[in-house]
Amino acid sequence: MEKGAFSPEKFKNIATPFYYYDVELLSKTLKAVKEEISKYGFSQHYAVKANANQNILKQIATAGFGADCVSGNEIKAAANAGFPTSKIVFAGVGKTDKEINLALDYNIFCFNVESLPELEVINSLAEKKGKVASVALRINPNVDAHTHEYITTGLNENKFGFSLTSLEHVIYAIKSMSHIQLIGIHFHIGSQITEVDTFLPLCEKVNELQDLFESKGVALQHVNVGGGLGIDYDDPNNNPVADFKSYFELFHKHLQLRKGQHLHFELGRAIVAQCGSLITRVVYVKEGDSKKFVIVDGGMTDLIRPALYQAYHKIENISSNLPAEKYDIVGPICESSDVFAKDYEINKTTRGDLLALRSAGAYGEVMASQYNCRELPKAYFSDSL
Ligand code: LLP
């Protein structure tokens, strides 16, 4: 069974469970994005929601990317980590007055606005500060992302963005808002999209909508197509870096930018997922009537994706090279859904072994909770162990 390059020796004195980040892999990933994106002059704003660990944020900021934030605290976290506020976009269906004021004070690049009432509030708060807020309209393109229903966002039934039918009215309404400057349009159809062709209908929809805006005399400087590029959860060892080449190339080929227009992306998962693993220790191996359970000290409070989205994370026993056996690998939380994998083969396991749950760098640590009065998992980095 192929395994990642972990040395359990290094982890000997660290209390489990914890997140372990391979900073060299993150750096390699960032380099790959830079290389592909710079071919076309596009901009990438890292989706902070995927992983807001300050060390991770700092490394991404140092690589020169912007940030995509969905709360006031994410804006603060991004600014603290060194992202220039002039490269911060702020999205979210329910921005509060406090968050909007904070974003105005930080002079962020752009608000991705999702509704008319939100536009009105931003206009009046900007007016009070004597500022003009730059906004992009988040449009729900009604495009199917063919991904898990909880992480699809671009269908009419989802809560996000302006519907296509409301656009003419919004364009008209914006004209009377003196403290709003409409600079662009924004989309995000969903997450963990592994077939890049899934983005084709989005490109077509954007091209169509550009015509609509043009016909209404609105010149847009920016188009933002969000994030969503998926990663290989099945085989992180052989595919540690996502296919950024095909992804950016697809947009270059199929999205017709108007003269002087700039294209933006908000990738999150594809940047950070593969560099992170949840390391957890086996507390007990329990023989059930029909199965064997490996009970580990990490649970759904540390990595909720399997319980919430039936997500798959590859699991490796990094302490054992014995022949593989089949187990249910479960956490200690008092919920039946606290299961990482069922009937899963890992090297024969005994109490005290360390397991690595792979591809956990995105939506892992950042979604941890303290349910059952548990401690939040700590994070360690390959360059300081
Ligand atoms: N932009 C917007 C507007 C978004 O809503 C998202 C993710 C992104 C960018 C970044 O998407 P990414 O490149 O990471 O796919 N917790 C779920 C994923 C939720 C994604 C929410 N929006 C999971 O663990 O799979």
Short mmCIF file of C-alpha atoms and ligand atoms in Angstrom, two decimals:
data_model
loop_
_atom_site.label_atom_id
_atom_site.label_comp_id
_atom_site.label_asym_id
_atom_site.label_seq_id
_atom_site.Cartn_x
_atom_site.Cartn_y
_atom_site.Cartn_z
CA MET A 1 0.00 0.00 0.00
CA GLU A 2 1.55 3.29 -1.08
CA LYS A 3 2.00 5.82 1.68
CA GLY A 4 2.97 9.42 2.06
CA ALA A 5 6.41 10.33 3.35
CA PHE A 6 5.63 10.62 7.04
CA SER A 7 8.05 9.80 9.75
CA PRO A 8 6.20 8.77 12.90
CA GLU A 9 9.46 9.37 14.81
CA LYS A 10 9.03 13.11 14.26
CA PHE A 11 5.56 13.01 15.76
CA LYS A 12 6.56 10.98 18.83
CA ASN A 13 6.26 13.73 21.40
CA ILE A 14 3.33 15.62 19.94
CA ALA A 15 -0.11 15.30 21.52
CA THR A 16 -2.67 13.94 19.06
CA PRO A 17 -4.82 14.68 17.17
CA PHE A 18 -3.13 17.48 15.25
CA TYR A 19 -2.85 18.89 11.76
CA TYR A 20 0.43 18.47 9.97
CA TYR A 21 1.21 20.73 7.02
CA ASP A 22 3.79 20.00 4.35
CA VAL A 23 5.00 23.50 3.58
CA GLU A 24 7.17 22.35 0.68
CA LEU A 25 4.09 20.94 -1.03
CA LEU A 26 2.22 24.18 -0.44
CA SER A 27 5.10 26.08 -1.95
CA LYS A 28 5.18 23.73 -4.96
CA THR A 29 1.42 24.19 -5.41
CA LEU A 30 1.65 27.97 -5.23
CA LYS A 31 4.46 27.91 -7.76
CA ALA A 32 2.34 25.81 -10.12
CA VAL A 33 -0.58 28.24 -9.84
CA LYS A 34 1.68 31.20 -10.43
CA GLU A 35 3.27 29.61 -13.45
CA GLU A 36 -0.06 28.83 -15.13
CA ILE A 37 -1.93 31.97 -14.17
CA SER A 38 0.83 34.32 -15.21
CA LYS A 39 0.59 32.98 -18.77
CA TYR A 40 -2.69 34.84 -19.06
CA GLY A 41 -2.34 37.68 -16.55
CA PHE A 42 -5.27 36.46 -14.42
CA SER A 43 -5.49 37.18 -10.66
CA GLN A 44 -6.02 34.67 -7.85
CA HIS A 45 -7.60 35.58 -4.52
CA TYR A 46 -7.12 32.68 -2.12
CA ALA A 47 -10.41 31.63 -0.48
CA VAL A 48 -9.51 32.07 3.19
CA LYS A 49 -12.43 29.90 4.27
CA ALA A 50 -10.52 26.82 3.12
CA ASN A 51 -7.80 27.29 5.71
CA ALA A 52 -7.27 30.40 7.82
CA ASN A 53 -4.23 29.22 9.75
CA GLN A 54 -1.94 32.26 9.99
CA ASN A 55 1.19 30.39 8.84
CA ILE A 56 -0.62 29.09 5.79
CA LEU A 57 -2.07 32.52 5.06
CA LYS A 58 1.36 34.12 5.37
CA GLN A 59 2.88 31.70 2.90
CA ILE A 60 0.12 32.34 0.38
CA ALA A 61 0.31 36.12 0.87
CA THR A 62 4.07 36.01 0.36
CA ALA A 63 3.50 34.29 -2.97
CA GLY A 64 1.73 37.48 -4.07
CA PHE A 65 -1.90 36.37 -4.19
CA GLY A 66 -4.96 38.26 -3.01
CA ALA A 67 -7.61 36.97 -0.59
CA ASP A 68 -11.28 36.10 -0.86
CA CYS A 69 -12.99 36.65 2.49
CA VAL A 70 -16.48 35.90 3.75
CA SER A 71 -16.48 37.61 7.14
CA GLY A 72 -15.01 40.61 8.89
CA ASN A 73 -12.74 38.33 10.86
CA GLU A 74 -11.45 36.70 7.68
CA ILE A 75 -10.61 40.17 6.37
CA LYS A 76 -8.69 40.85 9.58
CA ALA A 77 -6.94 37.47 9.40
CA ALA A 78 -5.95 38.07 5.78
CA ALA A 79 -4.69 41.60 6.47
CA ASN A 80 -2.73 40.38 9.53
CA ALA A 81 -1.08 37.71 7.41
CA GLY A 82 0.12 40.31 4.95
CA PHE A 83 -2.42 40.20 2.11
CA PRO A 84 -2.63 43.74 0.72
CA THR A 85 -6.16 45.00 1.43
CA SER A 86 -6.22 46.27 -2.15
CA LYS A 87 -6.34 42.59 -3.20
CA ILE A 88 -9.14 41.53 -0.83
CA VAL A 89 -12.59 40.64 -2.13
CA PHE A 90 -15.45 40.25 0.32
CA ALA A 91 -18.32 37.84 -0.42
CA GLY A 92 -21.20 36.38 1.57
CA VAL A 93 -25.00 36.53 1.54
CA GLY A 94 -25.34 38.05 5.02
CA LYS A 95 -22.71 40.75 5.48
CA THR A 96 -23.54 42.72 8.64
CA ASP A 97 -23.21 46.50 8.97
CA LYS A 98 -20.21 45.98 11.23
CA GLU A 99 -18.47 43.84 8.62
CA ILE A 100 -19.27 46.23 5.79
CA ASN A 101 -17.92 49.16 7.82
CA LEU A 102 -14.76 47.21 8.56
CA ALA A 103 -14.30 46.39 4.89
CA LEU A 104 -14.82 50.06 3.98
CA ASP A 105 -12.24 51.08 6.60
CA TYR A 106 -9.77 48.58 5.16
CA ASN A 107 -10.36 49.97 1.65
CA ILE A 108 -10.74 46.50 0.20
CA PHE A 109 -10.67 45.93 -3.53
CA CYS A 110 -14.27 44.84 -4.01
CA PHE A 111 -17.50 43.70 -2.36
CA ASN A 112 -19.06 40.69 -4.08
CA VAL A 113 -22.67 41.66 -3.52
CA GLU A 114 -25.48 39.14 -3.41
CA SER A 115 -28.75 41.09 -3.10
CA LEU A 116 -30.44 44.44 -3.62
CA PRO A 117 -30.98 45.14 0.10
CA GLU A 118 -27.26 44.51 0.61
CA LEU A 119 -26.39 47.01 -2.16
CA GLU A 120 -28.60 49.62 -0.49
CA VAL A 121 -26.92 49.10 2.89
CA ILE A 122 -23.41 49.27 1.42
CA ASN A 123 -24.39 52.45 -0.42
CA SER A 124 -25.65 54.16 2.72
CA LEU A 125 -22.74 53.02 4.93
CA ALA A 126 -20.24 54.17 2.29
CA GLU A 127 -22.03 57.50 2.06
CA LYS A 128 -21.68 58.01 5.83
CA LYS A 129 -17.95 57.50 5.48
CA GLY A 130 -17.70 59.68 2.39
CA LYS A 131 -16.46 56.72 0.38
CA VAL A 132 -17.43 54.97 -2.81
CA ALA A 133 -17.59 51.18 -2.52
CA SER A 134 -16.46 49.10 -5.48
CA VAL A 135 -18.81 46.21 -6.04
CA ALA A 136 -19.18 43.18 -8.25
CA LEU A 137 -22.59 41.57 -8.61
CA ARG A 138 -22.58 37.92 -7.65
CA ILE A 139 -24.77 36.30 -10.24
CA ASN A 140 -26.32 32.90 -9.84
CA PRO A 141 -25.75 31.47 -13.33
CA ASN A 142 -28.00 28.44 -12.81
CA VAL A 143 -25.20 26.11 -13.87
CA ASP A 144 -24.94 22.61 -12.40
CA ALA A 145 -21.54 21.90 -10.83
CA HIS A 146 -22.20 18.14 -10.60
CA THR A 147 -20.77 17.98 -7.11
CA HIS A 148 -22.12 17.13 -3.65
CA GLU A 149 -25.46 18.88 -3.05
CA TYR A 150 -24.10 20.66 0.05
CA ILE A 151 -21.30 22.29 -1.93
CA THR A 152 -23.12 23.25 -5.10
CA THR A 153 -23.92 26.95 -5.16
CA GLY A 154 -24.78 28.06 -8.67
CA LEU A 155 -28.30 26.70 -9.09
CA ASN A 156 -31.54 28.70 -8.81
CA GLU A 157 -32.48 26.75 -5.71
CA ASN A 158 -29.33 27.92 -3.88
CA LYS A 159 -29.33 31.01 -1.69
CA PHE A 160 -26.38 32.69 -3.39
CA GLY A 161 -26.26 35.66 -5.74
CA PHE A 162 -28.65 37.59 -7.96
CA SER A 163 -30.93 35.52 -10.14
CA LEU A 164 -30.58 36.00 -13.88
CA THR A 165 -34.10 37.41 -14.07
CA SER A 166 -33.38 40.16 -11.52
CA LEU A 167 -30.35 41.59 -13.30
CA GLU A 168 -31.97 44.23 -15.49
CA HIS A 169 -33.72 45.70 -12.50
CA VAL A 170 -30.51 45.69 -10.42
CA ILE A 171 -28.51 47.41 -13.17
CA TYR A 172 -31.19 50.08 -13.25
CA ALA A 173 -31.33 50.44 -9.44
CA ILE A 174 -27.56 50.77 -9.09
CA LYS A 175 -27.53 53.84 -11.31
CA SER A 176 -29.17 55.84 -8.54
CA MET A 177 -26.74 54.69 -5.84
CA SER A 178 -24.21 57.49 -5.57
CA HIS A 179 -21.73 55.66 -3.33
CA ILE A 180 -21.53 52.42 -5.26
CA GLN A 181 -19.31 51.82 -8.23
CA LEU A 182 -20.16 48.71 -10.22
CA ILE A 183 -16.82 47.30 -11.38
CA GLY A 184 -17.56 43.69 -12.15
CA ILE A 185 -19.51 40.48 -12.04
CA HIS A 186 -18.84 37.48 -9.85
CA PHE A 187 -19.73 33.77 -10.02
CA HIS A 188 -19.03 30.61 -8.07
CA ILE A 189 -20.79 27.42 -9.12
CA GLY A 190 -19.57 24.95 -6.50
CA SER A 191 -16.63 23.17 -5.02
CA GLN A 192 -14.60 19.96 -5.58
CA ILE A 193 -15.19 20.06 -9.34
CA THR A 194 -12.82 17.54 -10.85
CA GLU A 195 -13.99 17.63 -14.47
CA VAL A 196 -12.75 20.97 -15.80
CA ASP A 197 -15.32 20.83 -18.60
CA THR A 198 -17.93 21.48 -15.91
CA PHE A 199 -16.77 25.10 -16.08
CA LEU A 200 -17.63 25.36 -19.80
CA PRO A 201 -21.31 26.25 -19.31
CA LEU A 202 -20.17 28.89 -16.84
CA CYS A 203 -17.93 30.47 -19.50
CA GLU A 204 -20.82 30.44 -21.95
CA LYS A 205 -23.13 32.06 -19.42
CA VAL A 206 -20.57 34.76 -18.64
CA ASN A 207 -20.17 35.52 -22.34
CA GLU A 208 -23.93 35.88 -22.68
CA LEU A 209 -24.21 38.11 -19.64
CA GLN A 210 -21.42 40.35 -20.86
CA ASP A 211 -23.64 41.15 -23.83
CA LEU A 212 -26.49 42.05 -21.51
CA PHE A 213 -24.36 44.46 -19.46
CA GLU A 214 -22.93 45.99 -22.63
CA SER A 215 -26.41 46.52 -24.05
CA LYS A 216 -27.33 48.41 -20.86
CA GLY A 217 -24.30 50.64 -21.25
CA VAL A 218 -22.42 49.16 -18.30
CA ALA A 219 -18.69 48.69 -18.83
CA LEU A 220 -17.31 46.05 -16.50
CA GLN A 221 -13.61 46.03 -15.67
CA HIS A 222 -13.58 42.76 -13.77
CA VAL A 223 -14.95 39.26 -14.12
CA ASN A 224 -14.54 36.90 -11.17
CA VAL A 225 -15.34 33.22 -11.71
CA GLY A 226 -14.85 32.09 -8.11
CA GLY A 227 -13.14 28.86 -7.14
CA GLY A 228 -14.16 25.24 -7.23
CA LEU A 229 -11.30 23.30 -8.82
CA GLY A 230 -11.22 19.88 -7.18
CA ILE A 231 -8.35 17.70 -5.99
CA ASP A 232 -7.60 13.98 -6.03
CA TYR A 233 -8.72 12.65 -2.64
CA ASP A 234 -8.21 9.05 -3.82
CA ASP A 235 -4.57 9.32 -4.71
CA PRO A 236 -2.87 12.28 -3.01
CA ASN A 237 0.54 10.60 -3.28
CA ASN A 238 0.52 10.48 -7.05
CA ASN A 239 -1.51 13.64 -7.65
CA PRO A 240 -0.41 16.14 -5.03
CA VAL A 241 -0.90 19.17 -7.28
CA ALA A 242 -4.19 19.90 -9.05
CA ASP A 243 -4.41 20.33 -12.80
CA PHE A 244 -4.09 24.11 -12.84
CA LYS A 245 -2.88 24.03 -16.44
CA SER A 246 -6.14 22.67 -17.89
CA TYR A 247 -8.22 24.80 -15.54
CA PHE A 248 -6.79 28.21 -16.44
CA GLU A 249 -6.42 27.22 -20.09
CA LEU A 250 -10.15 26.43 -20.27
CA PHE A 251 -11.08 29.92 -19.11
CA HIS A 252 -8.50 31.48 -21.42
CA LYS A 253 -9.95 29.60 -24.39
CA HIS A 254 -13.65 29.89 -23.68
CA LEU A 255 -14.29 33.03 -21.71
CA GLN A 256 -14.37 36.05 -23.96
CA LEU A 257 -12.96 38.94 -22.00
CA ARG A 258 -13.69 42.42 -23.34
CA LYS A 259 -10.88 44.84 -24.01
CA GLY A 260 -9.11 45.86 -20.80
CA GLN A 261 -11.09 43.41 -18.68
CA HIS A 262 -9.39 41.45 -15.96
CA LEU A 263 -10.21 37.87 -14.91
CA HIS A 264 -10.14 36.82 -11.23
CA PHE A 265 -10.26 33.45 -9.47
CA GLU A 266 -10.94 32.46 -5.87
CA LEU A 267 -9.42 29.01 -5.50
CA GLY A 268 -9.31 27.62 -1.99
CA ARG A 269 -9.31 23.83 -1.82
CA ALA A 270 -6.93 23.26 -4.72
CA ILE A 271 -4.33 25.47 -3.03
CA VAL A 272 -4.26 23.94 0.44
CA ALA A 273 -6.02 20.56 0.55
CA GLN A 274 -3.12 18.26 -0.28
CA CYS A 275 -0.57 19.87 2.02
CA GLY A 276 -2.49 19.01 5.19
CA SER A 277 -3.09 15.77 7.08
CA LEU A 278 -4.87 15.06 10.32
CA ILE A 279 -2.63 12.88 12.46
CA THR A 280 -4.49 10.82 15.01
CA ARG A 281 -3.57 8.03 17.42
CA VAL A 282 -5.28 4.68 17.77
CA VAL A 283 -6.78 4.45 21.24
CA TYR A 284 -8.33 0.99 20.96
CA VAL A 285 -8.77 -1.78 18.45
CA LYS A 286 -12.14 -3.30 19.28
CA GLU A 287 -13.37 -6.63 17.97
CA GLY A 288 -17.08 -6.34 17.16
CA ASP A 289 -19.32 -9.28 16.26
CA SER A 290 -19.00 -8.75 12.55
CA LYS A 291 -16.27 -6.12 12.25
CA LYS A 292 -13.18 -4.70 13.77
CA PHE A 293 -13.19 -1.08 14.89
CA VAL A 294 -10.17 1.14 15.03
CA ILE A 295 -11.06 3.85 17.53
CA VAL A 296 -8.88 6.93 17.17
CA ASP A 297 -8.50 10.06 19.30
CA GLY A 298 -9.43 12.40 16.41
CA GLY A 299 -13.07 12.74 15.50
CA MET A 300 -15.64 14.68 13.56
CA THR A 301 -14.83 17.69 15.74
CA ASP A 302 -11.37 17.75 14.17
CA LEU A 303 -12.34 16.80 10.61
CA ILE A 304 -16.05 17.03 9.91
CA ARG A 305 -16.03 16.40 6.15
CA PRO A 306 -16.74 12.63 6.27
CA ALA A 307 -19.66 13.13 8.69
CA LEU A 308 -21.07 16.18 6.91
CA TYR A 309 -20.57 15.40 3.22
CA GLN A 310 -19.84 11.66 3.26
CA ALA A 311 -16.43 12.81 2.05
CA TYR A 312 -13.60 10.39 1.48
CA HIS A 313 -10.16 10.98 2.98
CA LYS A 314 -7.43 8.46 2.34
CA ILE A 315 -6.22 6.96 5.61
CA GLU A 316 -2.77 5.52 6.18
CA ASN A 317 -1.37 3.72 9.20
CA ILE A 318 2.02 5.39 9.33
CA SER A 319 3.26 3.25 12.24
CA SER A 320 2.75 -0.17 10.69
CA ASN A 321 3.93 -2.11 7.67
CA LEU A 322 2.11 -5.30 8.60
CA PRO A 323 -0.28 -6.85 6.05
CA ALA A 324 -3.47 -4.87 5.56
CA GLU A 325 -6.67 -5.66 7.43
CA LYS A 326 -10.18 -4.30 7.14
CA TYR A 327 -11.59 -1.98 9.82
CA ASP A 328 -14.19 0.63 10.51
CA ILE A 329 -12.17 3.67 11.52
CA VAL A 330 -14.13 5.76 13.98
CA GLY A 331 -13.71 8.71 16.31
CA PRO A 332 -14.56 9.07 20.00
CA ILE A 333 -17.45 11.55 19.63
CA CYS A 334 -20.90 10.55 20.86
CA GLU A 335 -22.51 10.58 17.42
CA SER A 336 -23.07 7.62 15.10
CA SER A 337 -21.89 9.77 12.20
CA ASP A 338 -18.44 10.07 13.78
CA VAL A 339 -16.98 7.59 11.32
CA PHE A 340 -13.99 8.28 9.08
CA ALA A 341 -14.26 5.13 6.98
CA LYS A 342 -16.09 1.80 6.88
CA ASP A 343 -14.63 -1.57 5.82
CA TYR A 344 -11.38 0.18 5.09
CA GLU A 345 -8.03 -1.50 4.59
CA ILE A 346 -5.01 -0.23 6.44
CA ASN A 347 -1.91 -1.98 7.69
CA LYS A 348 -2.65 -4.18 10.70
CA THR A 349 -3.24 -1.84 13.56
CA THR A 350 -2.57 -1.88 17.27
CA ARG A 351 -3.13 0.58 20.09
CA GLY A 352 -0.80 3.55 19.87
CA ASP A 353 -0.35 3.52 16.08
CA LEU A 354 -0.52 6.85 14.28
CA LEU A 355 -2.92 7.25 11.36
CA ALA A 356 -2.76 10.02 8.77
CA LEU A 357 -6.01 11.27 7.25
CA ARG A 358 -4.81 12.77 4.03
CA SER A 359 -5.90 15.74 1.87
CA ALA A 360 -7.23 17.49 4.97
CA GLY A 361 -5.61 20.90 4.45
CA ALA A 362 -8.82 22.43 3.09
CA TYR A 363 -11.98 22.71 5.19
CA GLY A 364 -10.32 20.64 7.90
CA GLU A 365 -8.73 22.59 10.73
CA VAL A 366 -10.86 25.60 9.93
CA MET A 367 -14.10 23.67 10.44
CA ALA A 368 -13.07 22.12 13.75
CA SER A 369 -15.40 22.51 16.72
CA GLN A 370 -15.29 21.98 20.46
CA TYR A 371 -18.32 19.70 20.69
CA ASN A 372 -18.01 17.34 23.68
CA CYS A 373 -15.78 20.03 25.29
CA ARG A 374 -12.89 18.89 23.16
CA GLU A 375 -9.79 20.94 22.51
CA LEU A 376 -9.28 22.35 19.06
CA PRO A 377 -6.55 20.49 17.15
CA LYS A 378 -3.17 22.21 17.00
CA ALA A 379 -1.14 22.62 13.83
CA TYR A 380 2.49 21.73 13.07
CA PHE A 381 4.56 22.50 10.01
CA SER A 382 7.11 20.40 8.18
CA ASP A 383 9.74 23.14 8.27
CA SER A 384 9.70 23.45 12.05
CA LEU A 385 9.56 19.81 13.19
N1 LLP B 1 -15.56 31.57 -3.80
C1 LLP B 1 -16.77 31.43 -3.23
C2 LLP B 1 -17.77 32.46 -3.42
C3 LLP B 1 -17.06 30.27 -2.48
O1 LLP B 1 -18.26 30.14 -1.94
C4 LLP B 1 -16.07 29.27 -2.30
C5 LLP B 1 -16.33 28.07 -1.51
C6 LLP B 1 -14.81 29.49 -2.91
C7 LLP B 1 -14.60 30.64 -3.65
C8 LLP B 1 -13.70 28.49 -2.80
O2 LLP B 1 -14.02 27.28 -3.40
P1 LLP B 1 -12.95 26.10 -3.54
O3 LLP B 1 -11.91 26.53 -4.54
O4 LLP B 1 -12.36 25.86 -2.22
O5 LLP B 1 -13.75 24.95 -4.04
N2 LLP B 1 -16.74 22.93 3.30
C9 LLP B 1 -16.92 22.33 1.98
C10 LLP B 1 -16.62 23.32 0.87
C11 LLP B 1 -17.45 24.57 0.91
C12 LLP B 1 -17.07 25.55 -0.16
C13 LLP B 1 -17.77 26.84 0.02
N3 LLP B 1 -17.44 27.85 -0.92
C14 LLP B 1 -16.07 21.08 1.90
O6 LLP B 1 -15.41 20.73 2.87
O7 LLP B 1 -16.06 20.40 0.87
#
